[in-house]
Tab-separated table of C-alpha atoms and ligand atoms in Angstrom:
chain	number	residue	atom	x	y	z
A	1	MET	CA	-54.585	36.528	-19.521
A	2	LEU	CA	-55.494	34.390	-22.510
A	3	PRO	CA	-57.958	36.830	-24.132
A	4	VAL	CA	-55.395	39.631	-23.853
A	5	VAL	CA	-52.763	37.563	-25.606
A	6	PHE	CA	-55.324	36.701	-28.219
A	7	LEU	CA	-56.127	40.344	-28.793
A	8	VAL	CA	-52.480	41.291	-29.096
A	9	LEU	CA	-51.869	38.458	-31.519
A	10	LEU	CA	-54.939	39.464	-33.500
A	11	PHE	CA	-53.628	42.980	-33.645
A	12	LEU	CA	-50.133	41.895	-34.691
A	13	THR	CA	-51.187	39.408	-37.335
A	14	ASP	CA	-53.606	41.981	-38.637
A	15	GLY	CA	-56.511	39.895	-39.720
A	16	VAL	CA	-54.657	36.687	-40.681
A	17	SER	CA	-56.082	33.591	-38.969
A	18	PRO	CA	-55.018	33.808	-35.288
A	19	LYS	CA	-52.104	31.592	-34.115
A	20	LYS	CA	-53.065	29.452	-31.174
A	21	VAL	CA	-51.036	30.003	-27.995
A	22	CYS	CA	-50.626	27.331	-25.364
A	23	SER	CA	-48.928	27.227	-21.990
A	24	TYR	CA	-47.639	24.276	-20.013
A	25	GLN	CA	-50.398	24.970	-17.515
A	26	ASP	CA	-52.935	24.030	-20.187
A	27	VAL	CA	-51.360	20.608	-20.371
A	28	LEU	CA	-51.370	20.259	-16.590
A	29	ASP	CA	-54.986	21.368	-16.452
A	30	TYR	CA	-55.887	18.866	-19.147
A	31	LEU	CA	-54.128	16.082	-17.228
A	32	ASN	CA	-55.685	17.155	-13.914
A	33	LEU	CA	-52.124	17.211	-12.602
A	34	THR	CA	-52.202	18.942	-9.250
A	35	PHE	CA	-50.688	18.217	-5.877
A	36	ASP	CA	-54.177	17.266	-4.666
A	37	ASN	CA	-54.710	14.638	-7.330
A	38	SER	CA	-53.740	11.630	-5.268
A	39	MET	CA	-54.793	9.213	-7.990
A	40	LEU	CA	-51.564	9.840	-9.885
A	41	GLN	CA	-49.291	9.687	-6.863
A	42	LEU	CA	-50.398	6.775	-4.772
A	43	THR	CA	-50.216	3.654	-6.905
A	44	ARG	CA	-48.188	2.135	-9.614
A	45	PRO	CA	-49.461	3.794	-12.826
A	46	VAL	CA	-50.771	0.817	-14.774
A	47	VAL	CA	-54.213	0.309	-16.211
A	48	ASP	CA	-54.086	-3.465	-15.713
A	49	HIS	CA	-52.492	-4.367	-12.403
A	50	THR	CA	-50.809	-7.470	-13.878
A	51	HIS	CA	-48.744	-5.280	-16.173
A	52	PRO	CA	-45.274	-4.727	-14.858
A	53	THR	CA	-43.871	-1.224	-14.925
A	54	VAL	CA	-40.720	-1.246	-16.990
A	55	VAL	CA	-38.024	0.962	-15.551
A	56	GLU	CA	-35.039	1.724	-17.699
A	57	LEU	CA	-31.900	2.792	-16.026
A	58	ASP	CA	-28.729	4.448	-17.182
A	59	LEU	CA	-25.796	4.975	-14.904
A	60	ILE	CA	-22.721	7.003	-15.774
A	61	LEU	CA	-19.627	7.402	-13.682
A	62	TYR	CA	-18.653	11.038	-13.310
A	63	ALA	CA	-15.795	10.774	-10.869
A	64	ILE	CA	-14.220	8.463	-8.339
A	65	LEU	CA	-14.186	10.573	-5.214
A	66	ALA	CA	-12.448	8.107	-2.950
A	67	VAL	CA	-11.539	4.496	-2.430
A	68	ILE	CA	-10.706	3.787	1.185
A	69	GLU	CA	-8.961	0.460	1.765
A	70	LYS	CA	-9.088	0.674	5.525
A	71	THR	CA	-12.897	0.890	5.692
A	72	GLN	CA	-13.550	-0.919	2.394
A	73	THR	CA	-15.453	2.021	0.971
A	74	PHE	CA	-15.937	3.066	-2.628
A	75	ILE	CA	-17.311	6.561	-3.236
A	76	PRO	CA	-18.198	7.239	-6.863
A	77	PHE	CA	-20.058	10.246	-8.149
A	78	LEU	CA	-22.789	8.901	-10.424
A	79	TRP	CA	-25.241	10.338	-12.837
A	80	ALA	CA	-28.376	8.218	-13.043
A	81	THR	CA	-31.169	8.498	-15.563
A	82	VAL	CA	-34.380	6.629	-14.756
A	83	MET	CA	-37.175	6.209	-17.316
A	84	TRP	CA	-40.566	4.592	-16.910
A	85	ASN	CA	-44.062	4.751	-18.323
A	86	ASN	CA	-47.160	6.235	-16.695
A	87	GLU	CA	-50.139	4.623	-18.369
A	88	HIS	CA	-52.576	7.205	-17.034
A	89	ILE	CA	-50.943	10.102	-18.778
A	90	SER	CA	-51.046	11.041	-22.423
A	91	TRP	CA	-52.006	14.015	-24.513
A	92	ASP	CA	-52.113	14.915	-28.132
A	93	PRO	CA	-49.342	17.401	-28.901
A	94	ALA	CA	-51.393	18.746	-31.811
A	95	GLN	CA	-53.976	19.992	-29.363
A	96	PHE	CA	-51.378	21.940	-27.408
A	97	CYS	CA	-49.406	23.717	-30.102
A	98	GLY	CA	-47.006	20.791	-30.419
A	99	ILE	CA	-45.946	20.604	-26.776
A	100	THR	CA	-44.370	17.182	-26.397
A	101	HIS	CA	-42.554	17.550	-23.053
A	102	ILE	CA	-43.174	19.355	-19.838
A	103	SER	CA	-41.106	19.455	-16.686
A	104	ILE	CA	-42.913	18.856	-13.434
A	105	PRO	CA	-41.922	18.636	-9.771
A	106	LYS	CA	-40.802	15.167	-8.839
A	107	ASN	CA	-43.390	14.535	-6.140
A	108	LEU	CA	-46.312	15.255	-8.420
A	109	LEU	CA	-46.310	11.705	-9.749
A	110	TRP	CA	-45.583	8.170	-8.645
A	111	ARG	CA	-41.942	7.233	-8.870
A	112	PRO	CA	-40.232	3.834	-8.729
A	113	ASP	CA	-38.651	3.194	-5.361
A	114	LEU	CA	-35.160	2.325	-6.535
A	115	PHE	CA	-32.328	2.035	-4.081
A	116	ILE	CA	-28.702	1.010	-4.047
A	117	TYR	CA	-27.976	-2.127	-2.053
A	118	GLU	CA	-24.357	-1.218	-1.238
A	119	MET	CA	-25.092	2.302	-0.118
A	120	THR	CA	-24.070	2.817	3.482
A	121	ARG	CA	-24.848	6.486	3.945
A	122	LYS	CA	-27.715	8.663	2.816
A	123	ASP	CA	-26.857	10.830	-0.135
A	124	GLU	CA	-26.791	14.443	0.951
A	125	SER	CA	-25.903	16.056	-2.335
A	126	PRO	CA	-28.572	18.507	-3.623
A	127	GLN	CA	-31.409	16.862	-5.512
A	128	ASN	CA	-32.633	17.826	-8.888
A	129	PRO	CA	-36.251	19.006	-8.184
A	130	HIS	CA	-37.788	18.293	-11.595
A	131	MET	CA	-38.450	15.487	-13.968
A	132	TYR	CA	-39.463	15.371	-17.576
A	133	LEU	CA	-42.882	14.214	-18.748
A	134	SER	CA	-43.464	13.208	-22.337
A	135	TYR	CA	-46.834	13.269	-24.184
A	136	ASP	CA	-46.974	9.457	-24.367
A	137	GLY	CA	-46.613	9.135	-20.612
A	138	LYS	CA	-42.887	8.452	-20.536
A	139	ILE	CA	-41.210	10.004	-17.547
A	140	THR	CA	-37.502	10.747	-17.300
A	141	SER	CA	-35.882	11.529	-14.004
A	142	GLU	CA	-32.245	12.459	-13.596
A	143	GLU	CA	-30.217	12.236	-10.474
A	144	ASP	CA	-26.709	13.176	-9.390
A	145	MET	CA	-25.598	10.825	-6.696
A	146	ASN	CA	-22.691	10.832	-4.345
A	147	VAL	CA	-22.761	7.180	-3.381
A	148	VAL	CA	-20.899	6.015	-0.306
A	149	SER	CA	-20.884	2.287	-0.878
A	150	THR	CA	-19.188	-0.755	0.514
A	151	CYS	CA	-16.908	-2.611	-1.799
A	152	LYS	CA	-14.886	-5.696	-1.072
A	153	LEU	CA	-11.468	-4.317	-1.889
A	154	ASP	CA	-8.803	-6.914	-2.436
A	155	VAL	CA	-5.480	-5.400	-1.440
A	156	HIS	CA	-3.454	-8.538	-2.170
A	157	LYS	CA	-1.645	-6.814	-5.008
A	158	PHE	CA	-1.515	-3.350	-3.481
A	159	PRO	CA	-0.333	-0.927	-4.918
A	160	PHE	CA	-0.600	-2.637	-8.334
A	161	ASP	CA	-4.198	-3.643	-7.820
A	162	THR	CA	-7.328	-3.539	-9.929
A	163	GLN	CA	-10.596	-3.324	-8.064
A	164	ARG	CA	-14.098	-4.285	-9.062
A	165	CYS	CA	-16.866	-2.532	-7.207
A	166	ASN	CA	-20.555	-3.214	-7.629
A	167	ILE	CA	-23.462	-0.839	-7.488
A	168	SER	CA	-26.644	-2.937	-7.397
A	169	ILE	CA	-29.899	-1.168	-8.019
A	170	GLY	CA	-33.294	-2.640	-7.348
A	171	SER	CA	-36.739	-1.800	-6.146
A	172	ALA	CA	-37.235	-1.688	-2.423
A	173	ILE	CA	-40.667	-3.330	-2.237
A	174	HIS	CA	-41.717	-4.265	-5.747
A	175	SER	CA	-40.786	-7.690	-7.022
A	176	ALA	CA	-39.843	-8.575	-10.588
A	177	ASP	CA	-43.457	-9.103	-11.715
A	178	GLU	CA	-44.346	-5.555	-10.651
A	179	ILE	CA	-41.266	-3.613	-11.667
A	180	ARG	CA	-38.833	-4.758	-14.309
A	181	ILE	CA	-35.497	-3.004	-14.317
A	182	LEU	CA	-33.662	-2.899	-17.593
A	183	PRO	CA	-30.466	-1.176	-18.630
A	184	PHE	CA	-30.958	1.636	-21.098
A	185	SER	CA	-27.554	1.360	-22.725
A	186	ASN	CA	-25.372	-1.718	-22.909
A	187	SER	CA	-22.004	-2.171	-21.201
A	188	SER	CA	-19.775	-0.858	-23.969
A	189	ARG	CA	-21.919	2.229	-24.495
A	190	ALA	CA	-21.985	2.999	-20.779
A	191	THR	CA	-18.205	2.495	-20.570
A	192	GLN	CA	-17.666	4.864	-23.469
A	193	PHE	CA	-19.982	7.473	-21.956
A	194	SER	CA	-18.263	7.304	-18.616
A	195	ARG	CA	-14.823	7.569	-20.206
A	196	GLU	CA	-15.918	10.714	-22.026
A	197	LEU	CA	-17.433	12.297	-18.962
A	198	MET	CA	-14.891	11.334	-16.307
A	199	LYS	CA	-13.795	14.544	-14.726
A	200	SER	CA	-11.138	13.541	-12.255
A	201	GLN	CA	-7.629	12.328	-12.892
A	202	GLY	CA	-6.925	10.985	-9.454
A	203	GLU	CA	-5.295	7.906	-8.088
A	204	TRP	CA	-7.752	5.641	-9.855
A	205	GLU	CA	-8.076	4.975	-13.521
A	206	PHE	CA	-11.501	3.927	-14.768
A	207	LEU	CA	-11.268	0.855	-16.957
A	208	GLN	CA	-14.690	-0.537	-17.590
A	209	LEU	CA	-18.327	-0.542	-16.613
A	210	SER	CA	-20.262	-3.735	-17.109
A	211	ILE	CA	-23.954	-4.241	-16.550
A	212	THR	CA	-25.635	-7.491	-15.540
A	213	SER	CA	-29.167	-8.343	-14.608
A	214	TYR	CA	-29.658	-10.535	-11.573
A	215	ASN	CA	-32.728	-12.260	-10.121
A	216	PHE	CA	-32.946	-13.606	-6.638
A	217	SER	CA	-35.743	-14.968	-4.544
A	218	TYR	CA	-36.513	-13.783	-1.093
A	219	HIS	CA	-39.693	-14.367	0.918
A	220	ASN	CA	-41.060	-16.443	-1.974
A	221	ARG	CA	-40.893	-13.479	-4.283
A	222	ASN	CA	-38.658	-12.909	-7.220
A	223	TRP	CA	-36.598	-9.752	-7.044
A	224	GLU	CA	-34.695	-8.223	-9.876
A	225	GLN	CA	-31.693	-6.022	-9.663
A	226	LEU	CA	-29.306	-4.435	-12.061
A	227	ILE	CA	-25.650	-4.703	-11.154
A	228	TYR	CA	-23.213	-2.125	-12.412
A	229	THR	CA	-19.648	-3.315	-12.008
A	230	PHE	CA	-16.971	-0.659	-12.111
A	231	THR	CA	-13.473	-1.863	-12.835
A	232	ILE	CA	-10.854	0.582	-11.689
A	233	LYS	CA	-7.097	0.423	-11.613
A	234	ARG	CA	-4.821	2.140	-9.173
A	235	ARG	CA	-2.063	4.381	-10.430
A	236	PRO	CA	0.799	3.045	-8.326
A	237	PHE	CA	3.314	5.827	-8.951
A	238	LEU	CA	2.963	7.589	-5.594
A	239	HIS	CA	3.183	4.401	-3.573
A	240	VAL	CA	6.192	3.240	-5.540
A	241	ILE	CA	7.975	6.531	-4.901
A	242	ASN	CA	6.864	6.729	-1.288
A	243	PHE	CA	7.293	3.217	-0.185
A	244	LEU	CA	8.624	0.513	-2.461
A	245	LEU	CA	11.679	2.387	-3.717
A	246	PRO	CA	12.898	3.626	-0.316
A	247	ILE	CA	12.782	0.076	1.038
A	248	LEU	CA	14.669	-1.129	-2.019
A	249	PHE	CA	17.257	1.608	-1.505
A	250	PHE	CA	17.732	0.570	2.099
A	251	LEU	CA	18.182	-2.996	0.943
A	252	CYS	CA	20.891	-1.826	-1.472
A	253	LEU	CA	22.561	0.054	1.371
A	254	ASP	CA	22.475	-3.090	3.459
A	255	LEU	CA	24.038	-5.027	0.598
A	256	ALA	CA	26.686	-2.349	0.194
A	257	SER	CA	27.532	-2.550	3.887
A	258	PHE	CA	29.190	-5.914	3.250
A	259	PHE	CA	32.085	-3.923	1.874
A	260	ILE	CA	32.600	-2.052	5.129
A	261	SER	CA	35.463	-3.587	7.092
A	262	ASP	CA	34.478	-5.842	9.973
A	263	CYS	CA	37.104	-4.400	12.323
A	264	ARG	CA	35.469	-1.728	14.417
A	265	GLY	CA	31.783	-1.482	15.256
A	266	GLU	CA	30.988	0.732	12.219
A	267	LYS	CA	29.361	-1.996	10.164
A	268	LEU	CA	27.148	-3.018	13.045
A	269	GLY	CA	26.012	0.552	13.667
A	270	PHE	CA	25.311	1.097	9.984
A	271	LYS	CA	23.154	-1.996	9.724
A	272	VAL	CA	21.169	-1.141	12.824
A	273	THR	CA	20.475	2.341	11.412
A	274	VAL	CA	19.208	0.917	8.120
A	275	LEU	CA	16.987	-1.534	9.989
A	276	LEU	CA	15.503	1.298	12.052
A	277	ALA	CA	14.804	3.326	8.911
A	278	ILE	CA	12.840	0.416	7.458
A	279	SER	CA	10.784	-0.012	10.606
A	280	VAL	CA	9.755	3.657	10.365
A	281	LEU	CA	8.567	3.039	6.803
A	282	LEU	CA	6.530	0.081	8.018
A	283	LEU	CA	4.415	2.484	10.073
A	284	ILE	CA	3.110	4.040	6.836
A	285	LEU	CA	1.841	0.660	5.746
A	286	ASN	CA	-0.170	0.384	8.919
A	287	ASP	CA	-2.155	3.464	7.910
A	288	ILE	CA	-3.037	2.178	4.457
A	289	LEU	CA	-3.854	-1.484	4.751
A	290	PRO	CA	-6.958	-2.911	6.384
A	291	CYS	CA	-6.804	-5.787	8.836
A	292	MET	CA	-7.245	-8.812	6.658
A	293	SER	CA	-7.095	-12.407	7.572
A	294	ASN	CA	-7.669	-14.246	4.308
A	295	LYS	CA	-4.827	-13.303	1.991
A	296	THR	CA	-1.648	-11.518	3.024
A	297	PRO	CA	-1.012	-8.453	0.894
A	298	LEU	CA	2.109	-8.876	-1.218
A	299	ILE	CA	3.432	-5.591	0.057
A	300	ALA	CA	3.408	-6.972	3.609
A	301	THR	CA	5.332	-10.030	2.434
A	302	TYR	CA	7.732	-7.716	0.635
A	303	CYS	CA	8.354	-5.698	3.799
A	304	ILE	CA	8.599	-8.619	6.168
A	305	VAL	CA	10.959	-10.648	3.997
A	306	ILE	CA	13.245	-7.669	3.355
A	307	PHE	CA	13.145	-6.784	7.034
A	308	GLY	CA	13.929	-10.393	7.917
A	309	LEU	CA	16.839	-10.549	5.466
A	310	MET	CA	18.300	-7.379	6.902
A	311	LEU	CA	17.889	-8.749	10.406
A	312	LEU	CA	19.698	-11.909	9.310
A	313	SER	CA	22.548	-9.899	7.861
A	314	LEU	CA	22.765	-7.906	11.092
A	315	LEU	CA	22.925	-11.136	13.085
A	316	GLU	CA	25.608	-12.443	10.752
A	317	THR	CA	27.663	-9.316	11.353
A	318	ILE	CA	27.247	-9.697	15.103
A	319	LEU	CA	28.303	-13.346	14.878
A	320	VAL	CA	31.391	-12.559	12.794
A	321	THR	CA	32.374	-9.724	15.117
A	322	TYR	CA	31.966	-11.949	18.154
A	323	LEU	CA	33.890	-14.839	16.636
A	324	MET	CA	36.696	-12.535	15.581
A	325	GLU	CA	36.974	-11.069	19.036
A	326	PHE	CA	37.005	-14.544	20.525
A	327	ASP	CA	39.540	-15.753	18.004
A	328	SER	CA	41.875	-12.798	18.432
A	329	ALA	CA	41.841	-13.209	22.217
A	330	SER	CA	42.644	-16.908	22.076
A	331	LEU	CA	45.233	-16.366	19.352
A	332	GLU	CA	46.969	-13.724	21.437
A	333	LYS	CA	46.978	-15.916	24.488
A	334	ARG	CA	48.341	-18.865	22.578
A	335	ARG	CA	51.148	-16.914	20.931
A	336	LEU	CA	52.220	-15.239	24.118
A	337	LYS	CA	52.316	-18.583	25.919
A	338	ASP	CA	54.369	-20.105	23.112
A	339	ASP	CA	56.791	-17.183	23.148
A	340	CYS	CA	57.247	-17.373	26.883
A	341	ARG	CA	57.844	-21.090	26.786
A	342	ASP	CA	60.389	-20.720	23.998
A	343	LYS	CA	62.232	-18.055	25.889
A	344	GLU	CA	62.233	-19.993	29.129
A	345	ASP	CA	63.654	-22.999	27.354
A	346	LYS	CA	66.379	-20.850	25.868
A	347	GLU	CA	67.107	-19.231	29.218
A	348	GLU	CA	67.399	-22.599	30.914
A	349	LYS	CA	69.878	-23.692	28.283
A	350	ASP	CA	72.386	-20.821	28.534
A	351	ASN	CA	71.738	-19.922	32.177
A	352	THR	CA	75.002	-20.536	34.037
A	353	ASP	CA	75.338	-17.382	36.106
A	354	ASP	CA	73.680	-17.103	39.521
A	355	SER	CA	73.004	-13.398	39.073
A	356	TYR	CA	70.883	-14.262	36.122
A	357	ALA	CA	68.131	-15.870	38.286
A	358	ALA	CA	66.557	-12.552	39.265
A	359	GLU	CA	66.541	-11.403	35.671
A	360	LYS	CA	64.924	-14.648	34.583
A	361	ARG	CA	62.179	-14.260	37.175
A	362	TRP	CA	61.562	-10.724	35.967
A	363	THR	CA	61.283	-11.800	32.348
A	364	ARG	CA	58.878	-14.554	33.213
A	365	CYS	CA	56.780	-12.109	35.148
A	366	SER	CA	56.738	-9.693	32.253
A	367	CYS	CA	55.595	-12.483	29.991
A	368	ILE	CA	52.787	-13.459	32.336
A	369	CYS	CA	51.838	-9.818	32.579
A	370	ASN	CA	51.688	-9.664	28.828
A	371	VAL	CA	49.370	-12.599	28.751
A	372	SER	CA	47.029	-11.236	31.350
A	373	GLU	CA	46.991	-7.559	30.391
A	374	GLY	CA	48.234	-6.388	27.084
A	375	GLU	CA	48.785	-2.814	28.254
A	376	LYS	CA	51.270	-3.740	30.931
A	377	GLU	CA	54.036	-4.453	28.444
A	378	HIS	CA	54.646	-0.741	27.808
A	379	GLU	CA	55.143	-0.149	31.545
A	380	VAL	CA	57.386	-3.145	31.732
A	381	LEU	CA	59.670	-1.921	28.992
A	382	PRO	CA	60.940	1.243	30.753
A	383	LEU	CA	61.593	-0.899	33.833
A	384	ALA	CA	64.205	-2.831	31.925
A	385	PRO	CA	66.862	-0.076	31.843
A	386	GLU	CA	66.272	0.432	35.586
A	387	ALA	CA	66.958	-3.183	36.233
A	388	ASN	CA	69.878	-2.821	33.923
A	389	ARG	CA	71.175	0.101	35.993
A	390	SER	CA	70.732	-1.730	39.329
A	391	ILE	CA	73.119	-4.424	38.271
A	392	GLN	CA	75.574	-2.010	36.655
A	393	SER	CA	78.304	-2.945	39.158
A	394	ARG	CA	78.468	-6.489	37.796
A	395	GLU	CA	81.011	-7.673	35.320
A	396	GLY	CA	81.019	-6.813	31.634
A	397	HIS	CA	79.937	-10.216	30.339
A	398	VAL	CA	76.856	-10.036	32.612
A	399	LEU	CA	76.045	-6.714	31.022
A	400	LEU	CA	76.385	-8.245	27.618
A	401	LEU	CA	74.113	-11.088	28.688
A	402	ILE	CA	71.539	-8.618	29.900
A	403	LEU	CA	71.754	-6.744	26.630
A	404	LYS	CA	71.152	-9.976	24.821
A	405	GLU	CA	68.209	-10.720	27.096
A	406	MET	CA	66.842	-7.246	26.469
A	407	LYS	CA	66.926	-7.833	22.754
A	408	VAL	CA	65.048	-11.097	23.185
A	409	LEU	CA	62.503	-9.327	25.353
A	410	GLN	CA	62.078	-6.596	22.783
A	411	LYS	CA	61.529	-9.199	20.150
A	412	THR	CA	58.932	-10.958	22.319
A	413	ILE	CA	57.047	-7.747	22.861
A	414	ASN	CA	57.121	-6.922	19.187
A	415	LEU	CA	55.837	-10.387	18.410
A	416	CYS	CA	53.072	-10.022	20.952
A	417	LEU	CA	52.031	-6.683	19.524
A	418	SER	CA	52.057	-7.890	15.947
A	419	SER	CA	50.085	-10.998	16.895
A	420	ARG	CA	47.470	-8.787	18.511
A	421	ASP	CA	47.151	-6.712	15.334
A	422	GLU	CA	46.913	-9.818	13.267
A	423	GLY	CA	44.111	-11.065	15.493
A	424	ARG	CA	42.148	-7.889	14.970
A	425	ARG	CA	42.213	-8.258	11.252
A	426	PRO	CA	39.416	-10.494	9.910
A	427	GLY	CA	40.651	-14.026	9.912
A	428	ARG	CA	40.454	-16.097	6.832
A	429	TRP	CA	37.371	-17.959	8.027
A	430	ALA	CA	35.577	-14.658	8.845
A	431	THR	CA	36.113	-13.527	5.269
A	432	ARG	CA	34.819	-16.882	4.175
A	433	ILE	CA	31.653	-16.594	6.276
A	434	ASN	CA	31.110	-13.054	4.996
A	435	ARG	CA	31.525	-14.087	1.400
A	436	ALA	CA	29.232	-17.093	1.738
A	437	PHE	CA	26.589	-15.045	3.458
A	438	PHE	CA	26.871	-12.276	0.876
A	439	ILE	CA	26.296	-14.755	-1.940
A	440	PHE	CA	23.367	-16.288	-0.075
A	441	TYR	CA	21.950	-12.840	0.630
A	442	LEU	CA	22.315	-11.638	-2.946
A	443	THR	CA	20.745	-14.808	-4.353
A	444	THR	CA	17.834	-14.715	-1.930
A	445	VAL	CA	17.194	-11.028	-2.533
A	446	SER	CA	17.256	-11.312	-6.320
A	447	LEU	CA	15.125	-14.453	-6.278
A	448	PHE	CA	12.625	-12.943	-3.887
A	449	LEU	CA	12.394	-9.616	-5.736
A	450	SER	CA	11.886	-11.241	-9.123
A	451	LEU	CA	9.262	-13.549	-7.632
A	452	ILE	CA	7.339	-10.786	-5.934
A	453	PHE	CA	7.441	-8.461	-8.946
A	454	TYR	CA	6.248	-11.325	-11.101
A	455	GLU	CA	3.381	-11.879	-8.673
A	456	TRP	CA	2.568	-8.171	-8.707
A	457	ASN	CA	2.512	-8.130	-12.475
A	458	SER	CA	0.403	-11.218	-13.012
B	1	NAG	C1	-59.938	15.830	-15.192
B	1	NAG	O1	-61.014	16.035	-14.288
B	1	NAG	C2	-62.236	16.324	-14.925
B	1	NAG	C3	-63.262	16.587	-13.867
B	1	NAG	O2	-62.734	16.944	-12.689
B	1	NAG	C4	-62.637	15.171	-15.811
B	1	NAG	O3	-63.802	15.489	-16.486
B	1	NAG	C5	-61.531	14.877	-16.794
B	1	NAG	O4	-61.851	13.731	-17.557
B	1	NAG	C6	-60.242	14.635	-16.089
B	1	NAG	N1	-59.219	14.466	-17.061
B	1	NAG	C7	-58.377	13.442	-17.070
B	1	NAG	C8	-57.323	13.431	-18.128
B	1	NAG	O5	-58.424	12.552	-16.250
B	2	NAG	C1	-35.805	-12.078	-13.929
B	2	NAG	O1	-37.179	-12.226	-13.734
B	2	NAG	C2	-37.974	-11.668	-14.767
B	2	NAG	C3	-39.415	-11.778	-14.384
B	2	NAG	O2	-39.706	-12.991	-13.793
B	2	NAG	C4	-37.656	-12.349	-16.092
B	2	NAG	O3	-38.407	-11.810	-17.103
B	2	NAG	C5	-36.183	-12.164	-16.369
B	2	NAG	O4	-35.822	-12.810	-17.547
B	2	NAG	C6	-35.358	-12.670	-15.226
B	2	NAG	N1	-33.982	-12.319	-15.452
B	2	NAG	C7	-32.975	-13.136	-15.265
B	2	NAG	C8	-31.626	-12.624	-15.493
B	2	NAG	O5	-33.177	-14.285	-14.923
């Protein structure tokens, strides 16, 4: 091959001094770099074994694929660049037509055994098969990584939370005196790089990447690791729309229900419906939040307190309804009794006629009937003319007396009816309870909401 190229070049340049041609294979041949050359693959490439191999690392965040609160998982997509020196390799670029870099398969040479401490699942994304070799022995390897890592997610402020997740990188078996791991670029540079390269615009906003070096001892050896801390902030919009606002709306509805009249069961039904709607929303929360024992998430407090307040207002409505029913019944009874007694007294006073006794008994009965069953009074009323007719044969003044009695009876019935209506209407004390509770409710709600939003903001 080479002589042919030479001849062609000779022919083309037409007698001018021949230009040397080199291939990458020449470099590999010079370096004895083959898959059989185990010398370059097996051991750490240092001439003096006390020399540490310095590994420089650069990590850039490409995308945040997922953050799962329930399983405490952080899945970033990272781009890692690893650089180290191989002391056995060097060539003079001048000898090889200025070739300064060649790309070689990754398993041709020794590589540092870096791994991520937080990684919980093997990365299955396709691997880049090559790495770059420089004439002075510097090797650059690049890696795309889909890292499924554990991260202690603090959901206390969910959905207004900021999370800090660590990716710690260290050597698996080499301690700090064998492999030193250093960051290639500092925190601000890495942050800027990541900001420029971030592809996704998802739920999470990338804020900052900070790099720290950390030494720890284990088995009497000193291990070094590089910790990349990603600070990310949740965009709360969706959760606010989906969850916080609906609950707030239901709370407003519950507040508004104080203006529904207490009379019939409408208010009660309305409040129960609102309470049910909230409990459906609480199911969503169950899907998002992990089981945590240390610190209650604010959103759980928010839900429980609002739920509790609504329950309290429902109980208040039930209490007022019950008391009103009780009050109206006793009021009715009392009034009817009073009326009857009044009438009896009056009857006793102007009762002189013997024929009047039957009538008196009838009236008393009708009164008692009124007390026991309110409906009876309508049946009693048409009976009166009958009774009237049965004693038609009596004298005129008796008739007049009966007419008078009838009028009194009519008045009694009217009074009874009106007293019943009055009882149905919310009594003064019921209005008072309602008003007091409404003020208490409004104060508690506004205090609680301002407190919890303050806490969320801080
Ligand atoms: C490559 O191997 C040959 C003999 O096999 C040896 O003479 C030469 O020095 C080696 N080159 C390097 C760079 O180790
Ligand atoms: C970690 O250990 C190495 C080697 O012993 C030392 O050079 C380095 O300064 C240490 N780093 C820290 C952060 O202590």
